[in-house]
Amino acid sequence: MALPPLTPHEPTAAATAGLESLEGLVLDTVISKAGARPAAALACASTRLRAAVAEDSLWRRFCAEDLGLDAPLDPEDRPLPSFKDAYKVWLESFGMYPLPLVKRVKKFWSSLKTWLSVNFPEAFKTLCKGVSESQLKLAEDDLGFKLPMPMKLLYRFCNAQLPFSENHDVNEHISTYGIIGGYAFYDHWVNVHLSPLEQIVEETKLLYREYNEVFSGRKLIVVATSWFHPKTFLLNCSNGELHVGTSNLPLGEMFPCVPKSLIRPTDNDMPQDGLLLWLEEHLRRLQHGMIKTRMLMTSRYISLYPEAPPSCTSAMTNGVKVRASAVFVPEHPGSGEPRGRYMYSYSIRLSVPEACMLGGVYYSSCQLYSRHWIIGSRDGVVSDVHGEGVIGEYPVLSPGQEEFVYESCTPLPKGPGYVEGSFSFVPGKLSRPEGKPFEVSVAPFPLEVPEYIF
């Protein structure tokens, strides 16, 4: 028998009568497919339906499907008596948002916290408890405009990271713990932290005070910054687009960080802004090993130099392995439209995984003594460079040792480009060579402005 359709509010008398004629599994299936809100309304229709709707197995399914919950917990992970209680508490806390978006943001933060707790516990400890709706409203009143729904929901679950303060020692202690990460080459160090709500308001108001003529009326907020060399990410609260500033940010120069075609800030079922998409892509790269943690001096940090193909290339010559990749550096003074060129930093990793072998002879070590780089773009070769050593060093490589890693940088005219080249090594050491010099190839690696900029 076909049943009249259930509405998300009061069930009709005909629908109630039809449901009461069903038995066991069939009734459970119908109520389950109707959804949580109709099920709650049915509980008021009759004693029998109230008993059917009271089954916690039903609410376990609703919690899993609508909220991604696999245990009866409240939004702060405190245990509750039942899944029905959990659903009620979550609805009271987040009922003003589309539940598919709630589930999506909850999954993001849960997954990122899991990754950080395992791989980067120092950064995990900098995450803050989520803010309330009233705190978000106060921030909006202070800024003078509304924040995007996905951004607000992100901050309901977690108020990003500990804010920077006037205390230099505290800032230095947490400076490399940015969950977005960064890079370091020569004297240019960047490590990006996701900003807490109070810091967003403070830095956004400062931006408007200093550069009002450029940013007035644009509804931009500062959502992420670096304590080292300045790098600033700004979310446009009008259209949901995310941008990163160049060294000419005071003049309004920025690069988009997320493909514009993906942003749907007004979609009722699944609104999304650039910040949410950017963070989800960052998490995917962490989970898939595209980017990893490294040591910088005595501190761990998330390195943005790609670690996996196609962005990271690899080549092996006579037992010497060279891995290479590059990252776009928008905030560098060498990047930007007025100069017509972009700056990239590249990371080179050298190692001997098993043995250095030349002409059938194994050597216990080998030492680098020169490099040759060819840097090109779609218009041809930009530079052809020969030089001794790398960043003033002549590394000695032995089997089983950790990679020797160094970073450098190069400008490139606007447009995609590449780097390729080779290193010259001698078996043994420069002071006591054990054989003839040999060349080690560097597989070409790309220089390009990516769709997602971090």
Coordinates of C-alpha atoms in Angstrom, one line a residue, residues 37 73 92 94 113 121 144 155 174 195 213 223-224 226 231 258 276 314 327 346 354 357 368 379 400 416 432 439 443:
R37 CA 12.7 15.5 11.8
L73 CA 28.8 12.4 22.1
E92 CA 20.2 22.6 19.3
F94 CA 24.0 23.6 15.0
K113 CA 43.2 16.9 14.5
P121 CA 51.5 17.1 18.3
G144 CA 30.5 45.8 10.3
Y155 CA 35.2 28.5 13.9
I174 CA 55.0 28.6 18.6
S195 CA 44.2 33.0 12.9
E213 CA 41.8 53.8 0.4
V223 CA 42.3 34.7 8.2
A224 CA 45.9 33.4 8.2
S226 CA 53.0 34.3 9.3
K231 CA 52.5 36.5 4.5
V258 CA 41.3 28.6 -4.7
L276 CA 36.8 25.8 3.6
S314 CA 63.1 12.0 -8.7
V327 CA 56.9 26.2 -4.3
Y346 CA 63.0 25.0 -4.8
E354 CA 72.0 1.8 -1.1
M357 CA 78.5 2.6 -7.9
L368 CA 79.4 17.0 -4.6
D379 CA 59.6 31.4 -24.2
G400 CA 71.9 4.9 4.5
P416 CA 54.9 28.2 -16.4
R432 CA 91.0 12.3 -1.6
E439 CA 77.4 13.6 -13.4
A443 CA 64.8 15.4 -13.4

